[in-house]
Short mmCIF file of C-alpha atoms in Angstrom, two decimals:
data_model
loop_
_atom_site.label_atom_id
_atom_site.label_comp_id
_atom_site.label_asym_id
_atom_site.label_seq_id
_atom_site.Cartn_x
_atom_site.Cartn_y
_atom_site.Cartn_z
CA MET A 1 0.00 0.00 0.00
CA LYS A 2 2.75 2.41 0.86
CA PRO A 3 4.63 1.89 -2.43
CA GLN A 4 1.35 2.53 -4.29
CA GLN A 5 0.78 5.77 -2.37
CA HIS A 6 4.37 6.81 -3.06
CA THR A 7 3.87 6.19 -6.78
CA GLN A 8 0.63 8.18 -6.82
CA ALA A 9 2.28 11.09 -4.99
CA LYS A 10 5.18 11.02 -7.43
CA GLN A 11 2.81 11.07 -10.40
CA LYS A 12 0.86 13.91 -8.83
CA ASN A 13 4.01 15.98 -8.30
CA GLY A 14 5.11 15.31 -11.88
CA ALA A 15 1.74 16.48 -13.20
CA ALA A 16 1.94 19.62 -11.05
CA ARG A 17 5.39 20.41 -12.45
CA ARG A 18 4.17 19.97 -16.02
CA GLN A 19 1.20 22.24 -15.35
CA PHE A 20 3.51 24.84 -13.79
CA PHE A 21 5.86 24.88 -16.78
CA SER A 22 2.92 24.98 -19.17
CA PHE A 23 1.75 28.20 -17.49
CA VAL A 24 5.30 29.62 -17.73
CA LYS A 25 5.50 28.64 -21.39
CA LYS A 26 2.13 30.25 -22.09
CA GLU A 27 3.28 33.53 -20.53
CA LEU A 28 6.55 33.43 -22.46
CA LEU A 29 4.64 32.95 -25.69
CA HIS A 30 2.44 35.94 -24.85
CA ILE A 31 5.53 38.09 -24.43
CA TRP A 32 7.30 36.69 -27.52
CA ARG A 33 4.31 37.28 -29.79
CA ASP A 34 3.83 40.83 -28.52
CA LYS A 35 6.85 42.54 -30.08
CA ARG A 36 6.04 45.90 -28.50
CA THR A 37 6.03 44.41 -25.02
CA LEU A 38 9.27 42.59 -25.76
CA PHE A 39 10.85 45.86 -26.93
CA ILE A 40 9.72 47.64 -23.76
CA LEU A 41 11.08 44.88 -21.57
CA LEU A 42 14.49 44.59 -23.22
CA GLY A 43 14.97 47.87 -25.06
CA MET A 44 13.71 50.42 -22.56
CA PRO A 45 16.39 49.81 -19.91
CA VAL A 46 19.12 50.25 -22.54
CA VAL A 47 17.55 53.47 -23.83
CA GLN A 48 17.10 54.82 -20.30
CA ILE A 49 20.66 54.16 -19.22
CA ILE A 50 22.03 55.77 -22.40
CA ILE A 51 19.78 58.84 -22.06
CA PHE A 52 20.52 59.38 -18.39
CA GLY A 53 24.18 58.56 -18.79
CA PHE A 54 24.98 60.79 -21.76
CA ALA A 55 22.16 63.31 -22.23
CA LEU A 56 20.42 63.96 -18.90
CA THR A 57 23.45 64.69 -16.77
CA ASN A 58 23.94 67.30 -14.08
CA GLU A 59 27.63 67.72 -14.92
CA VAL A 60 28.77 71.16 -16.06
CA LYS A 61 31.20 70.82 -18.96
CA ASN A 62 32.34 73.08 -21.78
CA SER A 63 30.37 76.04 -20.46
CA LYS A 64 30.84 79.16 -22.56
CA ILE A 65 32.48 82.03 -20.69
CA ALA A 66 33.71 85.51 -21.54
CA VAL A 67 36.87 87.23 -20.34
CA LEU A 68 37.44 90.95 -19.82
CA ASP A 69 41.21 91.32 -19.57
CA GLN A 70 42.12 94.85 -18.52
CA SER A 71 45.74 93.97 -17.77
CA LYS A 72 46.74 92.11 -20.93
CA ASP A 73 50.02 90.78 -19.60
CA ALA A 74 51.68 87.39 -19.47
CA ALA A 75 50.03 86.48 -16.15
CA THR A 76 46.49 87.11 -17.37
CA ALA A 77 47.19 85.34 -20.66
CA SER A 78 48.41 82.31 -18.73
CA LEU A 79 45.34 82.34 -16.47
CA ILE A 80 42.99 82.60 -19.46
CA ALA A 81 44.78 79.65 -21.04
CA GLU A 82 44.29 77.66 -17.82
CA LEU A 83 40.56 78.36 -17.85
CA ASN A 84 40.23 77.47 -21.51
CA ALA A 85 42.21 74.25 -21.06
CA SER A 86 39.84 73.08 -18.33
CA ARG A 87 37.13 70.68 -19.43
CA TYR A 88 34.60 72.83 -17.61
CA PHE A 89 35.06 76.04 -19.62
CA ASP A 90 35.24 77.23 -23.19
CA VAL A 91 36.28 80.87 -23.68
CA GLU A 92 33.64 82.15 -26.09
CA ALA A 93 34.54 85.86 -26.20
CA ASN A 94 37.25 88.27 -25.16
CA LEU A 95 35.45 91.46 -24.17
CA THR A 96 36.86 94.98 -24.33
CA SER A 97 34.50 96.88 -22.01
CA TYR A 98 32.33 96.29 -18.97
CA LYS A 99 29.17 97.17 -20.91
CA GLU A 100 29.61 94.16 -23.17
CA ILE A 101 29.16 91.77 -20.24
CA GLU A 102 25.46 92.37 -19.71
CA ALA A 103 24.80 92.25 -23.44
CA ALA A 104 26.51 88.86 -23.68
CA PHE A 105 24.42 87.51 -20.78
CA LYS A 106 21.16 88.79 -22.30
CA LYS A 107 21.90 87.12 -25.62
CA GLY A 108 22.52 83.85 -23.80
CA LYS A 109 26.00 83.45 -25.27
CA ILE A 110 27.79 82.96 -21.96
CA LYS A 111 27.16 81.54 -18.48
CA LEU A 112 30.10 83.18 -16.70
CA ALA A 113 32.24 86.30 -17.11
CA VAL A 114 35.76 86.60 -15.72
CA LEU A 115 37.07 90.13 -15.05
CA LEU A 116 40.85 90.55 -14.72
CA PRO A 117 41.76 94.03 -13.43
CA SER A 118 44.66 96.20 -14.58
CA GLN A 119 48.07 95.64 -13.01
CA PHE A 120 47.18 92.02 -12.33
CA ALA A 121 50.77 90.79 -12.72
CA GLU A 122 52.17 93.64 -10.62
CA ASP A 123 49.83 92.84 -7.73
CA LEU A 124 50.84 89.19 -7.81
CA LYS A 125 54.53 90.06 -7.90
CA HIS A 126 54.67 92.72 -5.18
CA VAL A 127 51.62 92.08 -2.97
CA ASN A 128 51.35 88.33 -3.58
CA LYS A 129 47.65 88.94 -4.00
CA ALA A 130 45.35 89.93 -6.86
CA SER A 131 41.61 90.24 -7.35
CA VAL A 132 39.50 88.46 -9.94
CA GLN A 133 35.79 89.14 -10.33
CA LEU A 134 33.44 86.34 -11.39
CA ILE A 135 29.99 87.27 -12.73
CA ALA A 136 27.60 84.36 -13.24
CA ASP A 137 24.13 84.00 -14.74
CA ALA A 138 22.10 83.11 -11.64
CA SER A 139 18.85 82.50 -13.49
CA ASP A 140 19.89 78.88 -12.89
CA PRO A 141 21.38 79.12 -9.38
CA ASN A 142 22.73 75.58 -9.31
CA VAL A 143 24.71 76.01 -12.53
CA ALA A 144 25.90 79.47 -11.45
CA ASN A 145 27.15 78.15 -8.13
CA THR A 146 28.88 75.20 -9.79
CA LEU A 147 30.60 77.39 -12.39
CA THR A 148 31.91 79.87 -9.82
CA ASN A 149 33.26 77.01 -7.71
CA TYR A 150 35.02 75.47 -10.71
CA ALA A 151 36.48 78.82 -11.78
CA THR A 152 37.67 79.55 -8.24
CA ALA A 153 39.40 76.16 -8.09
CA VAL A 154 41.20 76.77 -11.40
CA ILE A 155 42.31 80.24 -10.30
CA MET A 156 43.58 79.00 -6.94
CA ASP A 157 45.56 76.21 -8.60
CA TYR A 158 47.09 78.78 -10.92
CA GLN A 159 48.04 81.04 -8.02
CA ASP A 160 49.63 78.17 -6.12
CA ARG A 161 51.93 77.42 -9.04
CA ILE A 162 53.10 80.96 -9.80
CA THR A 163 53.76 81.83 -6.14
CA ASN A 164 55.73 78.60 -5.57
CA LYS A 165 53.25 77.64 -2.83
CA GLN A 166 54.22 80.58 -0.58
CA ARG A 167 51.84 81.20 2.31
CA LEU A 168 51.45 83.92 4.87
CA PRO A 169 52.30 83.04 8.51
CA TYR A 170 49.61 81.03 10.27
CA SER A 171 47.64 80.54 7.07
CA ILE A 172 45.39 77.49 6.75
CA ASN A 173 45.73 75.39 3.62
CA VAL A 174 42.56 73.42 2.88
CA GLU A 175 42.96 70.32 0.76
CA THR A 176 39.80 68.72 -0.58
CA ARG A 177 39.51 65.11 -1.66
CA MET A 178 36.44 63.64 -3.34
CA LEU A 179 36.01 60.00 -2.34
CA TYR A 180 34.58 57.34 -4.68
CA ASN A 181 34.00 59.86 -7.51
CA PRO A 182 37.00 62.19 -7.76
CA GLN A 183 36.02 63.46 -11.22
CA LEU A 184 32.47 64.26 -10.05
CA LYS A 185 30.88 62.33 -12.91
CA GLY A 186 27.10 62.47 -12.95
CA ALA A 187 26.90 58.85 -14.15
CA TYR A 188 27.99 57.67 -10.71
CA ASN A 189 24.69 59.00 -9.35
CA PHE A 190 22.48 58.25 -12.34
CA VAL A 191 23.37 54.59 -12.82
CA PRO A 192 22.03 53.40 -9.41
CA GLY A 193 18.96 55.62 -9.83
CA VAL A 194 18.23 54.37 -13.34
CA MET A 195 18.61 50.76 -12.21
CA ALA A 196 16.06 51.30 -9.45
CA MET A 197 13.64 53.22 -11.67
CA VAL A 198 13.82 50.92 -14.69
CA LEU A 199 13.56 47.65 -12.76
CA LEU A 200 10.67 48.88 -10.61
CA LEU A 201 8.63 50.49 -13.37
CA VAL A 202 9.20 47.90 -16.09
CA CYS A 203 8.73 44.85 -13.85
CA THR A 204 5.74 46.28 -12.00
CA MET A 205 4.04 47.71 -15.07
CA MET A 206 4.41 44.55 -17.13
CA THR A 207 3.27 42.17 -14.41
CA ALA A 208 0.44 44.47 -13.33
CA ILE A 209 -1.55 43.61 -16.43
CA THR A 210 -1.06 39.83 -16.41
CA ILE A 211 -4.02 38.62 -14.35
CA VAL A 212 -6.22 41.45 -15.60
CA ARG A 213 -5.39 40.49 -19.17
CA GLU A 214 -6.51 36.92 -18.49
CA LYS A 215 -9.84 38.24 -17.26
CA GLU A 216 -10.40 40.59 -20.19
CA MET A 217 -9.38 37.99 -22.78
CA GLY A 218 -11.78 35.42 -21.29
CA THR A 219 -9.09 32.94 -20.29
CA MET A 220 -9.65 33.43 -16.57
CA GLU A 221 -12.13 30.54 -16.61
CA ILE A 222 -9.36 28.20 -17.69
CA MET A 223 -7.29 29.29 -14.72
CA LEU A 224 -10.26 28.88 -12.39
CA VAL A 225 -10.81 25.25 -13.33
CA SER A 226 -7.11 24.32 -13.47
CA PRO A 227 -5.92 21.99 -10.70
CA MET A 228 -2.97 24.26 -9.93
CA ARG A 229 -2.91 26.06 -6.63
CA PRO A 230 -3.22 29.87 -6.74
CA GLN A 231 0.31 30.25 -5.40
CA MET A 232 1.72 28.32 -8.35
CA VAL A 233 -0.33 30.34 -10.83
CA VAL A 234 1.02 33.61 -9.43
CA ILE A 235 4.60 32.33 -9.42
CA ALA A 236 4.27 30.94 -12.96
CA LYS A 237 3.18 34.36 -14.21
CA ALA A 238 6.15 36.04 -12.55
CA VAL A 239 8.86 33.64 -13.74
CA PRO A 240 9.11 34.90 -17.38
CA TYR A 241 9.39 38.52 -16.25
CA PHE A 242 11.99 37.53 -13.69
CA LEU A 243 14.09 35.92 -16.43
CA LEU A 244 13.77 38.97 -18.68
CA SER A 245 14.62 41.25 -15.78
CA SER A 246 17.80 39.26 -15.22
CA ILE A 247 18.77 40.10 -18.81
CA ASN A 248 18.01 43.77 -18.09
CA ILE A 249 20.27 43.73 -15.02
CA ALA A 250 23.11 42.29 -17.09
CA SER A 251 22.64 44.85 -19.89
CA ILE A 252 22.52 47.79 -17.45
CA LEU A 253 25.68 46.68 -15.65
CA LEU A 254 27.54 46.07 -18.92
CA LEU A 255 26.58 49.50 -20.28
CA SER A 256 27.51 51.13 -16.98
CA VAL A 257 30.99 49.61 -16.92
CA PHE A 258 31.97 49.76 -20.59
CA ALA A 259 29.96 52.71 -21.95
CA LEU A 260 29.66 55.04 -18.94
CA GLU A 261 32.91 53.90 -17.29
CA VAL A 262 31.28 53.46 -13.89
CA PRO A 263 33.28 50.79 -12.01
CA ILE A 264 31.84 48.07 -9.80
CA ASN A 265 33.97 48.56 -6.71
CA GLY A 266 32.13 46.03 -4.56
CA SER A 267 31.17 42.40 -4.93
CA LEU A 268 29.55 41.64 -8.27
CA LEU A 269 27.78 38.63 -6.76
CA LEU A 270 26.29 40.78 -3.98
CA LEU A 271 25.21 43.45 -6.48
CA VAL A 272 23.49 40.91 -8.74
CA THR A 273 21.84 39.19 -5.77
CA GLU A 274 20.47 42.47 -4.45
CA SER A 275 19.25 43.38 -7.94
CA LEU A 276 17.41 40.07 -8.25
CA LEU A 277 15.87 40.63 -4.81
CA PHE A 278 14.61 44.05 -5.90
CA THR A 279 13.30 42.49 -9.11
CA LEU A 280 11.26 40.03 -7.05
CA VAL A 281 9.89 42.93 -4.98
CA SER A 282 8.87 44.74 -8.16
CA LEU A 283 7.25 41.63 -9.63
CA SER A 284 5.29 40.92 -6.45
CA LEU A 285 4.11 44.53 -6.33
CA GLY A 286 2.96 44.28 -9.94
CA LEU A 287 1.07 41.06 -9.18
CA LEU A 288 -0.58 42.76 -6.22
CA ILE A 289 -1.75 45.64 -8.41
CA SER A 290 -3.00 43.26 -11.11
CA SER A 291 -4.99 41.24 -8.59
CA ALA A 292 -6.75 44.39 -7.36
CA ALA A 293 -7.31 46.28 -10.63
CA ALA A 294 -10.48 45.81 -12.66
CA SER A 295 -8.95 46.50 -16.10
CA GLN A 296 -5.61 46.76 -17.82
CA GLN A 297 -6.00 50.54 -18.07
CA VAL A 298 -6.49 50.83 -14.31
CA ALA A 299 -3.52 48.55 -13.63
CA MET A 300 -1.33 50.58 -15.97
CA PHE A 301 -2.50 53.87 -14.45
CA ILE A 302 -1.75 52.72 -10.92
CA SER A 303 1.67 51.47 -11.97
CA LEU A 304 2.64 54.72 -13.66
CA VAL A 305 1.10 57.31 -11.36
CA ALA A 306 1.50 55.58 -8.00
CA LEU A 307 5.06 54.38 -8.66
CA PHE A 308 6.74 56.68 -11.18
CA LEU A 309 6.46 59.93 -9.21
CA PRO A 310 7.42 58.41 -5.83
CA THR A 311 10.34 56.60 -7.46
CA VAL A 312 11.69 59.78 -9.05
CA MET A 313 10.96 62.18 -6.20
CA LEU A 314 11.20 60.10 -3.01
CA SER A 315 13.98 57.60 -3.70
CA GLY A 316 16.86 60.05 -3.29
CA PHE A 317 17.76 59.62 -6.95
CA MET A 318 16.90 63.16 -8.11
CA PHE A 319 16.36 65.07 -4.86
CA PRO A 320 18.06 64.62 -1.45
CA ILE A 321 15.64 63.07 1.03
CA GLU A 322 17.38 64.84 3.93
CA ASN A 323 16.14 68.21 2.62
CA MET A 324 12.50 67.12 2.45
CA PRO A 325 9.83 67.88 5.09
CA PHE A 326 9.37 65.28 7.80
CA PRO A 327 6.09 63.81 6.37
CA LEU A 328 7.72 63.21 2.98
CA ARG A 329 10.75 61.62 4.63
CA MET A 330 8.41 59.20 6.38
CA ILE A 331 6.54 58.42 3.15
CA SER A 332 9.84 57.75 1.36
CA ASN A 333 10.43 54.78 3.66
CA ILE A 334 7.68 52.79 1.93
CA VAL A 335 9.18 53.38 -1.54
CA PRO A 336 11.14 50.22 -2.48
CA ALA A 337 13.37 52.14 -4.88
CA LYS A 338 14.82 54.20 -2.03
CA TRP A 339 16.34 51.17 -0.32
CA PHE A 340 17.59 49.60 -3.55
CA TYR A 341 19.17 52.91 -4.59
CA ILE A 342 21.08 53.00 -1.30
CA ILE A 343 22.22 49.39 -1.81
CA VAL A 344 23.45 49.88 -5.39
CA ARG A 345 25.24 53.14 -4.58
CA SER A 346 26.91 51.56 -1.55
CA VAL A 347 27.96 48.30 -3.20
CA MET A 348 28.74 49.54 -6.71
CA ILE A 349 30.29 52.93 -5.97
CA LYS A 350 31.59 52.68 -2.40
CA GLY A 351 32.57 49.03 -2.55
CA VAL A 352 30.99 47.99 0.77
CA GLY A 353 29.81 44.50 1.69
CA LEU A 354 26.65 42.94 3.05
CA ALA A 355 27.50 44.11 6.58
CA ALA A 356 26.88 47.71 5.47
CA VAL A 357 23.59 47.11 3.62
CA TRP A 358 21.98 44.38 5.72
CA LYS A 359 19.25 46.72 7.00
CA GLU A 360 18.17 47.76 3.49
CA THR A 361 18.29 44.13 2.37
CA LEU A 362 16.08 43.09 5.28
CA ILE A 363 13.57 45.84 4.45
CA LEU A 364 13.35 44.73 0.81
CA THR A 365 12.89 41.12 1.94
CA GLY A 366 10.04 42.19 4.20
CA MET A 367 8.41 44.11 1.36
CA LEU A 368 8.72 41.06 -0.89
CA LEU A 369 7.00 38.78 1.63
CA PHE A 370 4.26 41.34 2.29
CA PHE A 371 3.45 42.09 -1.36
CA LEU A 372 3.56 38.43 -2.40
CA THR A 373 1.41 37.28 0.52
CA VAL A 374 -1.27 39.88 -0.14
CA ALA A 375 -1.21 39.16 -3.89
CA ILE A 376 -1.69 35.42 -3.30
CA LYS A 377 -4.43 36.07 -0.77
CA ARG A 378 -6.35 38.32 -3.14
CA PHE A 379 -5.92 35.77 -5.88
CA LYS A 380 -7.47 33.12 -3.61
CA ILE A 381 -10.48 35.38 -3.15
CA ARG A 382 -10.89 35.57 -6.90
CA LEU A 383 -10.93 31.81 -7.13
CA GLN A 384 -13.71 31.43 -4.62
#
């Protein structure tokens, strides 16, 4: 009797596995036949990382500036050459009078004007001190502040060289060192943010319409009468998107390293594992939305509106969370992208290990269990 029961149980498990893979195959065929969906799943992450990496950057490079040189000596010529040689500036015009400065700003030709007074070289030689006036277009205060800081750094480096590093008694020499990103490349900030945004939006949006699509296409009845448990049905629908998301993770990391030159300073295995964990969180959230929405349009609307804005605004990717009001800081804690952004930035850029990101990993694991449990529970209600 026992061998017969063992055989029956084995046959039952084999049938369940075949049913599970048949559901996975069906979902894969849906994706393969829908070329637009396949393009969104595989092409969108590549497009996003290229756009954010090369076009939408907050770096200030090759900014057009004007110079009003009232001294016209070797020292000012050398300083102008230093500014022009910097990757941050491009000397657009050499002005002859103060009145031309405002006209150049109004025409939008320049972002910064550098005024070098008369007797510039004499002041450096005899007083060991000279004045330089920087006039910036503060209609964009962030760019203006960045340009003046860059110009000040170039001028101070120039002064250090020509004065042979002479200092007054009791002077304080401040040396600044930028850790992890010494060249201040914007890609170091955008790559972790784009990974969080793309994986969350694409995975959630695509899986949000799966169960709703079955209902609208009239195939929900087939699922209702299938012998598979609701948990297996939900997992079977998430497996294809998990596999495609794994391809997205690989493509994003490859583009980041070879195209954007953003190094992976930490453990690659840890980074991939954390990315797969966040992918599971996104998939479970999408399944939760699909189990609650009445139509594909509603599921898509919830995915875009309820996730896109919080991901961009409350994840720390675009705006510092520390500067936000207290209520928004509290709301940001329920945004999964915030915790994944911290993990990727810490592992990929800073090179830390699991001991430094265990709290964020635990939070994402809790979100995964919560979203998946609620999604399965709501799916059970639909079956009743």
